[in-house]
XYZ file of C-alpha atoms in Angstrom:
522
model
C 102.047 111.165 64.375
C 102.312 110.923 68.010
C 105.422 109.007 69.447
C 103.633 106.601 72.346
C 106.281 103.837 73.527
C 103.927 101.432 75.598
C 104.750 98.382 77.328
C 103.013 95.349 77.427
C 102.645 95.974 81.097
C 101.268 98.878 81.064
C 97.926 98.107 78.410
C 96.270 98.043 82.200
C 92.721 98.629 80.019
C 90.500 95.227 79.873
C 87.403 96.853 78.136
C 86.108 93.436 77.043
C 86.008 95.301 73.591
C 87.344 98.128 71.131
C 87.976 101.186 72.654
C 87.580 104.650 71.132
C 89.238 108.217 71.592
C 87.442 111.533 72.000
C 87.143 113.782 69.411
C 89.595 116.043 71.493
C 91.859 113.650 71.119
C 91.786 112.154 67.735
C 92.118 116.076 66.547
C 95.040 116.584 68.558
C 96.765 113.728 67.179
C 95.667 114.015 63.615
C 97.095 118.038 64.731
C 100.585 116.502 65.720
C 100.814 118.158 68.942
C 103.393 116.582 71.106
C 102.409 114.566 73.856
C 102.966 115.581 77.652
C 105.730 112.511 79.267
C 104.858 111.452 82.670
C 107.875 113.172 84.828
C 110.563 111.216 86.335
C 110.556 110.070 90.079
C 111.864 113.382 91.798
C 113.754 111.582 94.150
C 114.788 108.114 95.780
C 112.957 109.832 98.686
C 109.667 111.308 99.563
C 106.570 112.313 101.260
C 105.259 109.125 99.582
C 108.051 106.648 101.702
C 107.006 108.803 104.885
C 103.453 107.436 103.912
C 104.096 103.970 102.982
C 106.549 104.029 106.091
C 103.537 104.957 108.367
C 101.625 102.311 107.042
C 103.700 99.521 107.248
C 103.892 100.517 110.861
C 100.148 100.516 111.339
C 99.963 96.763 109.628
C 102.476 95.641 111.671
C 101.039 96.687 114.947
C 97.078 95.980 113.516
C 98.677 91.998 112.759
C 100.296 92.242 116.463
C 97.214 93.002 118.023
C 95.824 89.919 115.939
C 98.305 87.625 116.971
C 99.478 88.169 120.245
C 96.417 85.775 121.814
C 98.037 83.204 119.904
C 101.103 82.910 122.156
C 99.107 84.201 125.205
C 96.372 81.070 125.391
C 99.202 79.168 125.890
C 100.106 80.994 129.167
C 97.199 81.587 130.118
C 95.827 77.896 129.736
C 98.947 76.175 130.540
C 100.671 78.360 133.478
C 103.667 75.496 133.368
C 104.808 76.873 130.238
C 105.093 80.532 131.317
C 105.242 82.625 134.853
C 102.755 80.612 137.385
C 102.410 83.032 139.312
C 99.504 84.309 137.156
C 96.168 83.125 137.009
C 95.411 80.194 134.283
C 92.393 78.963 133.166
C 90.670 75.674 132.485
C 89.613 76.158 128.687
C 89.318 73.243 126.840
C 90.619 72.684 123.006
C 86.896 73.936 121.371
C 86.979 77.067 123.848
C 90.161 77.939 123.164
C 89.888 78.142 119.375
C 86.210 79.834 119.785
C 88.758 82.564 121.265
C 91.007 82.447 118.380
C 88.597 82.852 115.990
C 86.332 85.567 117.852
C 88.713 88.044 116.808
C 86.971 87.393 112.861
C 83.202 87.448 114.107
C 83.614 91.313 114.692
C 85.787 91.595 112.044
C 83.849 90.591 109.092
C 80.880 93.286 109.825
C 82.756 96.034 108.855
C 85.160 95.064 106.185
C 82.107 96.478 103.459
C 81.231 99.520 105.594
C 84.878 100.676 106.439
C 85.893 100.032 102.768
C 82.962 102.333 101.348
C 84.081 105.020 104.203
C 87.484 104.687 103.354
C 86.715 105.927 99.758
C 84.002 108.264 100.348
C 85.519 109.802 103.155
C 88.516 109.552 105.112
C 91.293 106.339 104.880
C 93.397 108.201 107.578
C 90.825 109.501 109.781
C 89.352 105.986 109.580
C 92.763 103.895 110.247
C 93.802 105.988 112.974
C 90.036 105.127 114.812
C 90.195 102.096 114.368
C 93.720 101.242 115.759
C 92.506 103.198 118.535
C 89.811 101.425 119.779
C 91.611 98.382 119.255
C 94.710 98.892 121.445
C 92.030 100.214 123.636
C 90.090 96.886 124.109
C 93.890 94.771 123.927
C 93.915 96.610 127.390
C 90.715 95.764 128.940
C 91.067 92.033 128.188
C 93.241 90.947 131.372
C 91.455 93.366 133.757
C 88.358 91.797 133.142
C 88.811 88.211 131.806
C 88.180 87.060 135.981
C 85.252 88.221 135.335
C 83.662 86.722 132.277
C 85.989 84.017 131.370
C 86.457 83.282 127.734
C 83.298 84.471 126.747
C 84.275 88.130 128.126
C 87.493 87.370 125.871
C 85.655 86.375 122.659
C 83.534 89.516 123.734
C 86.745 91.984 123.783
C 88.301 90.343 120.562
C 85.034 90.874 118.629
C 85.756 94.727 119.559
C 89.048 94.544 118.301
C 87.879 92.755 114.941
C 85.084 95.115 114.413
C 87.782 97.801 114.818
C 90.333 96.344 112.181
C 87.843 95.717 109.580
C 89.297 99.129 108.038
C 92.704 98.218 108.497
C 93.191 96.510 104.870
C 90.631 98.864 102.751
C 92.293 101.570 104.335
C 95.773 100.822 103.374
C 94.609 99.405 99.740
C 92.642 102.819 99.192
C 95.741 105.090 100.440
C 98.126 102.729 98.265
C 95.703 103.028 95.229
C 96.174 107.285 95.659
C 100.164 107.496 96.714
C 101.962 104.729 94.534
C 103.044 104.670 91.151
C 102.308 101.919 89.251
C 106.319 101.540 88.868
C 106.762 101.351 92.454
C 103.486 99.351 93.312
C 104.990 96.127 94.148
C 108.027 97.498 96.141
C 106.057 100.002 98.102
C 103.038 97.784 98.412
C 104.789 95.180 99.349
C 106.869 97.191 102.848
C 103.655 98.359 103.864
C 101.990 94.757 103.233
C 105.280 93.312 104.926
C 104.842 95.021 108.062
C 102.035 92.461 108.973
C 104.641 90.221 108.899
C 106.980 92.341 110.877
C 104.555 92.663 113.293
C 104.049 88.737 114.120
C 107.624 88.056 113.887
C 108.257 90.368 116.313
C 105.606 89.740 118.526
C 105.547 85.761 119.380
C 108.886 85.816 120.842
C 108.404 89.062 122.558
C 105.375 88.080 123.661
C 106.954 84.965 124.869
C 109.149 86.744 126.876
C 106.463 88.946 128.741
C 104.425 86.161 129.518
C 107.562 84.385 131.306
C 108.857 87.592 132.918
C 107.499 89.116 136.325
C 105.043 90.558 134.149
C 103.300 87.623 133.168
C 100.842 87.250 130.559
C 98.602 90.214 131.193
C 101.678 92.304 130.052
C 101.292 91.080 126.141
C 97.628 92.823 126.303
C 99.026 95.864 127.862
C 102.243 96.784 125.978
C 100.612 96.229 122.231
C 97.377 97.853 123.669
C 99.554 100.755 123.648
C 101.234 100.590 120.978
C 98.046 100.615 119.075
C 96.875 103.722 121.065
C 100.421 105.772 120.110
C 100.211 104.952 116.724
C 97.182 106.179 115.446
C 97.889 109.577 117.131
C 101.265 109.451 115.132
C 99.209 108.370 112.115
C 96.603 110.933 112.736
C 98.753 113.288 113.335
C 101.713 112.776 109.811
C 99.250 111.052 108.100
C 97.177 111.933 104.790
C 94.426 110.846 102.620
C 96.336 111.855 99.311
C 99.073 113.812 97.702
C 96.776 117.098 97.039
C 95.889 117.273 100.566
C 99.183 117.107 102.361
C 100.603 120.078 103.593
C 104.629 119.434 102.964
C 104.840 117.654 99.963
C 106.946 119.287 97.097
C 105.118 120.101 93.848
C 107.386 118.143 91.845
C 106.232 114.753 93.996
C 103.157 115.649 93.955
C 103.015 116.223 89.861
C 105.132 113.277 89.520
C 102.208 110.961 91.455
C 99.551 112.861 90.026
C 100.629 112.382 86.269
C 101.779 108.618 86.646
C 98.583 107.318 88.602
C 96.361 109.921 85.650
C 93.442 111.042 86.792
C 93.143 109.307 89.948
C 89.908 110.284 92.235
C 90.831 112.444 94.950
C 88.618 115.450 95.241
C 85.550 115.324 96.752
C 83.733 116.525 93.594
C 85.086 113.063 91.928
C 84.714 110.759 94.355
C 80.901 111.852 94.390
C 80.783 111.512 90.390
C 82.235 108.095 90.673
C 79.547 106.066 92.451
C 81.008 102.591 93.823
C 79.531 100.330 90.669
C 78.568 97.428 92.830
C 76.557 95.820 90.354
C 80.195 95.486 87.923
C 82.281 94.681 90.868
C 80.090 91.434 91.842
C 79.696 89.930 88.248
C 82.995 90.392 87.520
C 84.862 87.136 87.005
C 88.756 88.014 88.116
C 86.817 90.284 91.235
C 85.344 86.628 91.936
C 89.059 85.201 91.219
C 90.002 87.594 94.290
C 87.486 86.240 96.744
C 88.172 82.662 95.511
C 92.351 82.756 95.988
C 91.857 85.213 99.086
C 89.717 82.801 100.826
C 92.457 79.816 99.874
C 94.646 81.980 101.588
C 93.246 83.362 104.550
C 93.068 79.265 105.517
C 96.254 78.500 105.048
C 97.691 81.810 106.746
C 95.342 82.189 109.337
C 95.153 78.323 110.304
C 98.751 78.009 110.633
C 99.100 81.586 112.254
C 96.731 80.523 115.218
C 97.808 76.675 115.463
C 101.329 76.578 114.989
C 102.221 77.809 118.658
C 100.268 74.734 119.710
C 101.417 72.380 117.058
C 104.995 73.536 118.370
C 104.744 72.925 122.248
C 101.995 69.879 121.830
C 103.751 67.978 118.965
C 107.616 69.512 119.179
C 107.950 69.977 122.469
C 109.303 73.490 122.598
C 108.747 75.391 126.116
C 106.757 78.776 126.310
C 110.302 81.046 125.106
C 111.447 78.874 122.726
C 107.779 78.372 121.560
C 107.588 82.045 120.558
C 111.176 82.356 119.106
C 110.192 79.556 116.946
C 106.930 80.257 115.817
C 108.013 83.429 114.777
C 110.627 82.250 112.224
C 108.285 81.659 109.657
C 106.883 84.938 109.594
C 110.622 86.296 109.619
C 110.796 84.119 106.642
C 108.040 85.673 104.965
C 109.030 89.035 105.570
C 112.317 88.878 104.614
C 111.444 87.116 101.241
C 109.109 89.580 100.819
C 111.097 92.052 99.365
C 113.002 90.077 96.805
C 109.760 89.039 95.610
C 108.562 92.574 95.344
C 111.913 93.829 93.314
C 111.609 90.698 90.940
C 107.920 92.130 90.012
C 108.733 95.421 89.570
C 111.930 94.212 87.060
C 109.547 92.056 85.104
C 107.145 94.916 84.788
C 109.817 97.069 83.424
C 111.163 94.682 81.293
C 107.781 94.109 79.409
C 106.475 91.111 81.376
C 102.509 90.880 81.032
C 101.380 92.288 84.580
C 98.664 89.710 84.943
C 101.272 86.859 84.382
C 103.765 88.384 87.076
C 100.673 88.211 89.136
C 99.371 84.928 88.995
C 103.377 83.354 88.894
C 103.945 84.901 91.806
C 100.634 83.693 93.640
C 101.429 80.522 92.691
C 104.693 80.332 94.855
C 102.886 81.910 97.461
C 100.243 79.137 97.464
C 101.419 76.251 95.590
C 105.051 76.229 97.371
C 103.067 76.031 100.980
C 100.732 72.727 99.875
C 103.723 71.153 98.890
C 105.700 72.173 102.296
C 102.519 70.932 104.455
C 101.871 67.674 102.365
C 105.702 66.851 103.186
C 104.995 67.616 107.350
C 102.581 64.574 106.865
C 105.495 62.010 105.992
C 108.351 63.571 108.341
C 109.523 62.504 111.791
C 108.555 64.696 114.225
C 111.105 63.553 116.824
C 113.805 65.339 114.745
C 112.819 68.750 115.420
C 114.471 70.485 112.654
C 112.733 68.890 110.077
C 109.008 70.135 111.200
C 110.249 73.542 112.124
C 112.339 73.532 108.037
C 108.703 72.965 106.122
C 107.146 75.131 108.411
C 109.192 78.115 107.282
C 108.843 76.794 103.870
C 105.009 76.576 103.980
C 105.089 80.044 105.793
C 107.662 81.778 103.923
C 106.794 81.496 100.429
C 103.735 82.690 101.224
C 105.180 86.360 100.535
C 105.029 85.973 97.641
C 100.431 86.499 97.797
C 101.564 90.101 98.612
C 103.099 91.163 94.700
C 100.098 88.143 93.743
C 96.518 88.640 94.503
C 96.754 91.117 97.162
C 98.014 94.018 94.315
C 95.971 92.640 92.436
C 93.262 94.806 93.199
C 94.780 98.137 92.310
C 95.631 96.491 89.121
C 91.867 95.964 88.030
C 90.352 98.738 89.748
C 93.028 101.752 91.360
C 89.564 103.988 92.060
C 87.979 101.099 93.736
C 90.423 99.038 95.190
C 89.603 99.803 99.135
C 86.152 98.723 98.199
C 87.121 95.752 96.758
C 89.701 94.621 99.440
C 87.318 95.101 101.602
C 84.383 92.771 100.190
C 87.349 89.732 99.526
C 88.827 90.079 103.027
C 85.069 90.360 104.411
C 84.024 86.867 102.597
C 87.958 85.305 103.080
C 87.606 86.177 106.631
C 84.675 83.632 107.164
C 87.019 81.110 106.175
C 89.696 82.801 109.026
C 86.513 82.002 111.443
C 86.082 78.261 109.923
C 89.754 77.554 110.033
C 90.593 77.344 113.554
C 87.068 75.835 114.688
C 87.357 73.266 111.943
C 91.222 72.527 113.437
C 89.935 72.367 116.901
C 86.914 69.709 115.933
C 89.694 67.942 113.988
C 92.665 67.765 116.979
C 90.609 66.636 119.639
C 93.834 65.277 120.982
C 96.318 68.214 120.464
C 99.397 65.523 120.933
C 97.670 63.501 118.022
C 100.045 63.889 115.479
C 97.772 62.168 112.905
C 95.048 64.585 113.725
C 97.584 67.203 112.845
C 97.704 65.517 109.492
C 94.250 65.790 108.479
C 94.363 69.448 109.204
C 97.870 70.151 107.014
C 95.734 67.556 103.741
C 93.186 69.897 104.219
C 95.300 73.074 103.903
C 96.887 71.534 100.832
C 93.800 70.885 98.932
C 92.410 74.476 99.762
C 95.747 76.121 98.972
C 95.822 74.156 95.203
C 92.597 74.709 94.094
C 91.966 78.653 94.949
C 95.111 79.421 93.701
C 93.779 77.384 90.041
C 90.814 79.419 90.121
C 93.343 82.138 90.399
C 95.262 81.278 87.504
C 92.553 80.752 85.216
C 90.036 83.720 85.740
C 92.361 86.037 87.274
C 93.293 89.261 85.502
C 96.160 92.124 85.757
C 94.133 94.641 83.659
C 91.765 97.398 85.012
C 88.497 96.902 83.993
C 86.191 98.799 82.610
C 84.017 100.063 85.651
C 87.229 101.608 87.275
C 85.225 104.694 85.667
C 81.805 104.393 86.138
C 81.029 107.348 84.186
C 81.795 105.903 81.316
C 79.146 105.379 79.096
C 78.638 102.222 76.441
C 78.860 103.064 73.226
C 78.122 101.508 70.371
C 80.196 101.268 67.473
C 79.614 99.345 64.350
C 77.887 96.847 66.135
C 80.168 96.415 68.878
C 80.065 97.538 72.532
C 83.018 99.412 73.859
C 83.588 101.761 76.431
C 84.860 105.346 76.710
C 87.224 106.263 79.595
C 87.521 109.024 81.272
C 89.117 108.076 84.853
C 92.062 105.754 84.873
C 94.411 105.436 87.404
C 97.216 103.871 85.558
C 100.156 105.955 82.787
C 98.409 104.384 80.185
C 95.642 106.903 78.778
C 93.671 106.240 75.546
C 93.334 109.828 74.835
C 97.215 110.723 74.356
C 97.599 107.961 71.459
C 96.068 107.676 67.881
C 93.437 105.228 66.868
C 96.263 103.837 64.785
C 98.124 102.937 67.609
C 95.125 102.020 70.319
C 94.333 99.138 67.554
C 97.922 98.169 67.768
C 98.245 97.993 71.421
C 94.841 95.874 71.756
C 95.862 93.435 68.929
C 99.030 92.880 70.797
């Protein structure tokens, strides 16, 4: 009898039905030959850190890139609030978020495309492109916006969208093949977090540049390059997987290998494993994920494009404080996103249902924000404090979507899990479009506090209810078309499923039928 201790955490198999061994395997056991253990971590450091490491620097100049028109409207609409010296333009409230949201118009086209390339092809070749182009376009912005106005703008930001639709795919997919399922949410998480690292940093700094000699043009150029160095960096120390990296140590790469199982990487597997679109788009917790990543990309986006406003129109902050203070939210959120991802990983360890530790902490990330926005409604704004407080409550907790539904998607599918990042973000990013139009129709008087109100009720409502949807159809298992080789078979009635390809320590194959009925009545 084989000796198989298995979490609760780790019965990552939703089959929707029995599941059954190979013959290879049920002689083996009924053989007694001794199972294989997974290999300990060979060391608290790695070629897989360098990876994650290079990635969390690629989100948190991709989100930079994002964000930094956010602070620079205001200069460059308001010249009273910055260095006015510089050219400012008349834009009105609906032109100005048209530019906001122009950024998603490009950005939605290839979220599909870039997330099938990143699988079939190359995540790193792909990421590395993509920055590229953007930091490329960052730069052209000021040198031609005399030009073309805010249409030229919307023009250069639809560029810059249609170049970061790989950005999330591209990390889920290299995530998917370089983490552990042990380290998922620690590791996921820092290279999630360095979105948020990115806009922290960025609205004060940019801030800055747009009051210094250097005026607002200056934001464009300095990211602009930023994104141009780093995907030559990435390009360069960067690697689609484990087998394919030139300095990693065996034991890392064995230790990887054999905890993710048999993960596709080759090129001979990933054209065996044909995307299973069909599975993907009736499956109810992939339509969870759309659902709760739309509710989010509202809130986060919405507040991410407005709040700047909402702090010099409502608050009354000035161009530098306006940046310092929009950005401690985000430091908020970054900071608590690391507790958040070490709580995770204990209650995974400690037997904690994975699905549960998903959807609890989701619902911190979403429900704690409706709460904090609801309050803004029934707060004096004259005390400044107060706003700013919820603000980084609303904000902050949101950290907690990153060890929620964002994971998520390795947990149901690891071989598919660019692929179906990239078909949530595409549909959720509709909603980033909607968000700030549907704010600017709202606040057609941007000191209008009550407008302001309507907006935040709105937010509430959308936060609460995709985050419900969440709860109820979500799922932290993988399912069954992770493996799209594997063939129905039928068994005393019964449908089940044979699998071949998991990416997850927990393989069928090295336990008895005895104790595969055991884990699924559990």
């Amino acid at each position: 009898m084989l000796n198989v201790a298995m979490r609760p955490a780790d019965k990552c198999l939703a089959v929707g039905a029995q599941m059954t061994t190979t013959e290879t395997s049920d002689s083996r056991a009924e053989d007694g030959a001794p199972e294989e253990k997974l290999p300990g971590s060979p060391g608290r450091f790695g070629t897989r850190h360098v990876q994650v490491f290079l990635m969390f620097l690629g989100m948190m100049i991709a989100y930079a890139l994002r964000v930094i028109l956010s602070v620079a409207v205001v200069a460059m609409t308001k010249p009273e609030t910055a260095n006015p010296d510089f050219k400012a333009y008349n834009w009105s409230s609906s032109e100005q978020s048209l530019v906001l949201s122009s950024f998603f118009w490009g950005y939605i086209v290839t979220q599909v495309p870039f997330g099938y390339l990143a699988n079939a092809w190359s995540a790193q070749k792909l990421l590395s492109g993509g920055l590229f182009f953007c930091g490329l376009l960052s730069i052209v912005i000021p040198l031609v916006v005399d030009q073309g106005g805010w249409i030229i703008v919307c023009v250069c930001r639809v560029g810059m969208g249609l170049s970061q639709g790989c950005v999330l795919p591209g990390i889920q997919t290299l995530l998917a093949r370089w983490v552990p399922p042990s380290e998922r949410a620690r590791l996921g998480t820092f290279a999630y977090a360095g979105g948020q690292l990115g806009t922290v940093l960025t609205m004060p700094i940019s801030g800055q540049l747009a009051a210094s000699s250097l005026g607002w043009p200056s934001i464009f150029y300095v990211f602009g390059a930023l994104g141009i160095g780093w995907a030559g960096l990435f390009l360069t120390l960067g690697s689609d997987e484990p087998e394919s990296h030139s300095k990693i140590s065996e034991a890392e790469k064995r230790y990887i290998r054999e905890s993710l199982g048999k993960t596709v990487g080759s090129q001979d597997e990933k054209e065996r494993l044909r995307t299973p679109w069909k599975e993907i788009f009736t499956s109810l917790p992939m339509w969870a994920l759309i659902i709760v990543h739309c509710g989010q990309n509202w809130g986060f986006w919405l507040l991410l494009t407005e709040i700047p406003t909402y702090m010099s129109e409502i608050v009354g902050y000035s161009i530098k404080e306006n940046g310092l203070i929009s950005a401690l939210p985000y430091l908020t959120m970054w900071i608590l996103s690391f507790p958040a991802s070490w709580f995770s990983d204990l209650a995974l360890r400690r037997g904690a249902p994975r699905g549960a530790i998903r959807k609890v902490s989701n619902t911190v990330a979403h429900w704690g924000p409706a709460l904090a926005l609801l309050a803004l409604c029934f707060v004096d704004v004259a005390n400044k404090s107060v706003p700013v407080t919820l603000l980084i409550i609303a904000v902050g907790l949101n950290a907690g979507a990153i060890c929620g539904f964002q994971i998520n998607h390795i947990d149901l599918s690891p071989n598919f899990a660019g692929t179906m990042m990239s078909i949530t973000n595409c549909v959720a990013s509709i909603i980033a479009i909607i968000a700030p139009i549907i704010c600017g129709e709202i606040v057609k008087e941007q000191t209008n506090v009550e407008q302001w109100h309507i907006v935040f009720y709105i937010s509430a409502l959308i936060y609460f209810l995709g985050n419900l949807v969440f709860i109820v159809f979500g799922s932290g298992e993988v399912q069954w078309w992770n493996d799209p080789a594997s063939a129905p078979i039928e068994m005393s009635g019964k449908r089940s499923y044979q699998i071949n390809t998991i990416s997850t320590a927990y393989n069928p194959n090295n336990m008895t039928l005895k104790q595969i009925k055991s884990s699924e009545a559990s």
